[in-house]
Each structure stands twice: as C-alpha cells, then as structure tokens.
CSV table of C-alpha atoms in Angstrom, one decimal:
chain,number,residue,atom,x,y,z
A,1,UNK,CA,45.3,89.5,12.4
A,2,UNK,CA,45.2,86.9,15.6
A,3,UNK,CA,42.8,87.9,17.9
A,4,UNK,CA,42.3,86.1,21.4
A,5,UNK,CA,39.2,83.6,21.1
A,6,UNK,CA,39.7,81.8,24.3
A,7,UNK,CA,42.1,80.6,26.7
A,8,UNK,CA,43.2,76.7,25.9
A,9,UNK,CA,41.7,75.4,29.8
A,10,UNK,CA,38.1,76.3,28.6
A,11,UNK,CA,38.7,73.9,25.9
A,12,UNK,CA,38.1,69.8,26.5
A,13,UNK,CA,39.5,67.1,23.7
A,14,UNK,CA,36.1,65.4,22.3
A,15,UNK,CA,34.4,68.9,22.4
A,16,UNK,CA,33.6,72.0,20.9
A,17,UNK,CA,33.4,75.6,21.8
A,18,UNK,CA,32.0,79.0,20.1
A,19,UNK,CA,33.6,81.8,19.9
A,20,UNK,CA,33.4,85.6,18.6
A,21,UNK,CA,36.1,86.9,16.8
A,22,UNK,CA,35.8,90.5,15.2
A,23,UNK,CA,32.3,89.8,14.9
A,24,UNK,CA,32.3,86.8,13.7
A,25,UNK,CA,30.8,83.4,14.7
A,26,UNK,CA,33.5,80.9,15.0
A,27,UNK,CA,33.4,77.0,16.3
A,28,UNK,CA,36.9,76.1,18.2
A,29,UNK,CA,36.8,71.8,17.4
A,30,UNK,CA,38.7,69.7,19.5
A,31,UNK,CA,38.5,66.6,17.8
A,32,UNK,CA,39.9,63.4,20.1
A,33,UNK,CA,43.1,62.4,18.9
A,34,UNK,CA,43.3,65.3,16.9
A,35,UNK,CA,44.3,69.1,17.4
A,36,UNK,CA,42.0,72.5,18.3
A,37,UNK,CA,40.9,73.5,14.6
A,38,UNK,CA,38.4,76.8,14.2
A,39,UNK,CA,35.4,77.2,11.9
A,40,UNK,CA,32.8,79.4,10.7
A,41,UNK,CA,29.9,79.0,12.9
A,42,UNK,CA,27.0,79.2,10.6
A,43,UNK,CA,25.7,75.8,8.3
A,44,UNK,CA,26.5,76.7,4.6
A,45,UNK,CA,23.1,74.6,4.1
A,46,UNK,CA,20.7,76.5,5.6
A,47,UNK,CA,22.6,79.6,7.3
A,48,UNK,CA,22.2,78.4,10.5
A,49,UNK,CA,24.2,78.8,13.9
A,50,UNK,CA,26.2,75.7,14.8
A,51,UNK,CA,26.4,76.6,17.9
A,52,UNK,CA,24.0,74.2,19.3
A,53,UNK,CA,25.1,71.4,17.5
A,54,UNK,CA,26.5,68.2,18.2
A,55,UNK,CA,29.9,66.6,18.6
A,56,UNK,CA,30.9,62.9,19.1
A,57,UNK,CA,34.5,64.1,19.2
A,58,UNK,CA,34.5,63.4,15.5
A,59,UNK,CA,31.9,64.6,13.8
A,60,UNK,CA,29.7,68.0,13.9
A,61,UNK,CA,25.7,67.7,13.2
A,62,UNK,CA,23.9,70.5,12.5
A,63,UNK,CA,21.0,70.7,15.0
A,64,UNK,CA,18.4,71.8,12.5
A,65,UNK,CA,19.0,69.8,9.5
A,66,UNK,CA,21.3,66.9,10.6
A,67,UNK,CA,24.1,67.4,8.1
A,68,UNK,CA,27.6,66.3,9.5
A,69,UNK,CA,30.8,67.9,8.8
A,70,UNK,CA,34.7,66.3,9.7
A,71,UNK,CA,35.9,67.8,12.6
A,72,UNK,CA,39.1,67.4,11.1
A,73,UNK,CA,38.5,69.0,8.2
A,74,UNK,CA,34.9,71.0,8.0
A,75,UNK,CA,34.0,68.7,4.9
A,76,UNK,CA,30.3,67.7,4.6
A,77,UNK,CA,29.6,64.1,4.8
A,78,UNK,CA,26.2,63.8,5.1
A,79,UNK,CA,24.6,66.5,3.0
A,80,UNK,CA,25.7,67.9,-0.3
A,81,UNK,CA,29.4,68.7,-1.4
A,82,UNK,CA,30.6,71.6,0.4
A,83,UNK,CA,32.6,73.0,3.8
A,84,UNK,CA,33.0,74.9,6.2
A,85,UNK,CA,35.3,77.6,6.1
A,86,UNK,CA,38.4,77.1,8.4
A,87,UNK,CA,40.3,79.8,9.9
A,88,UNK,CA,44.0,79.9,11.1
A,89,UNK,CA,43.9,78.9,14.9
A,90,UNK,CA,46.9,79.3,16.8
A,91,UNK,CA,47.8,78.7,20.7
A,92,UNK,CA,50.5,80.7,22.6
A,93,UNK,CA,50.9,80.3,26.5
A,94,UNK,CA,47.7,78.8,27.0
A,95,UNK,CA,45.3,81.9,24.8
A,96,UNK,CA,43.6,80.6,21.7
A,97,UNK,CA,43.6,82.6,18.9
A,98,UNK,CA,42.4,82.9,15.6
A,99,UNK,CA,42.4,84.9,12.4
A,100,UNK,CA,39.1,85.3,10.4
A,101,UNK,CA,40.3,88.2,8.6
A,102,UNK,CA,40.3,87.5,4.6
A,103,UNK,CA,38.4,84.3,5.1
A,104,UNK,CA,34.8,84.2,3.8
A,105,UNK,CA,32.2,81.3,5.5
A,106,UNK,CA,31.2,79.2,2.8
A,107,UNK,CA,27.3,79.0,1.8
A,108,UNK,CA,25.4,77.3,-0.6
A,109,UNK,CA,23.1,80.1,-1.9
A,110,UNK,CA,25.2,82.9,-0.8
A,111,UNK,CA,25.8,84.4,3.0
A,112,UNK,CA,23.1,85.6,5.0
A,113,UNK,CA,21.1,88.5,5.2
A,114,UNK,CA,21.9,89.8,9.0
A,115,UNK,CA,24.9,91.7,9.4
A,116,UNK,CA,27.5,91.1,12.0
A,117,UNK,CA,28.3,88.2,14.0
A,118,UNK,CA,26.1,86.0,11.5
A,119,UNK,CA,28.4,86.4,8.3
C-alpha cells in the first residue's frame, strides 16, 4: 500500500532525502538526469543509516564505511556484491509516495537487531 513520503517540492534533482514510511527508513534519490527512485535506508554492509551519506547526484557513499551504491539502481560498486532494496515510488499531484510493504532491505549478515524504523 502507497503511503505519502513527501511532497515532490521538498525534493531537488542531484539530491537525496529520507523518509519514514510505516516505520521504515527509506532514502528518496534524485539522481540528475534521472527520476526520484526510493530505497531502504540502512547499508546492507554494516547496518547502518544512510541517512547521512553522500550524494554527487550519481552515486551514494555510505558515511561510515565508504561503500557507494548507483543511484540509479542501489547496486554496490565499491564494496562487495550486493544492493539495496528498492521500493515502488510513485508521484501524484505533487505527493511522493512509496510502498515498502512486502519488500525486505537487503543485508549481508542478516537485518538488524532493533526493531522498528531500523529494519
């Protein structure tokens, strides 16, 4: 089910944006040239937020470990083989919203141990 993340104005091309959606931790990507895409908000390396990482308007890098995922795609490309989970983003009249229900964030060794808006 669609539930409202964020209207489209707070978002800027080149940037990124977090969001909580039914309790979970969601990135909303804008990569330049590209369209808004969401993903899980944790690091499937080392079950981190991504909320403070960094975005050249292509590429995401984890603040605590420096792997980078596509912003296009989640895939990691500088790390090891894996990506983050992408949920269904949709915009009507100007309201982002997104569906993370039935989609699991990927880790490596297996989700986190804190419940909620970490999974």
């Amino acid at each position: 089910m669609y539930e409202k993340a964020c209207d489209l104005s707070e978002l800027i091309e080149g940037k990124y944006d977090v969001a909580v959606v039914n309790r979970t931790l969601c990135l909303v990507v804008w990569p330049e040239g590209g369209q808004p895409r969401a993903f899980q908000g944790m690091c499937p390396h080392a079950k981190e937020p991504l909320a403070d990482a960094r975005f050249d308007g292509k590429n995401l890098e984890c603040h605590h470990h420096d792997w980078q995922f596509d912003g296009t795609t989640g895939k990691c490309i500088k790390g090891k083989p894996c990506s983050l989970a992408e949920y269904p983003l949709k915009v009507e009249e100007g309201v982002v919203f997104i569906d993370v229900a039935g989609i699991e964030p990927n880790y490596l060794e297996g989700p986190p141990k804190q419940p909620g808006i970490m999974r």
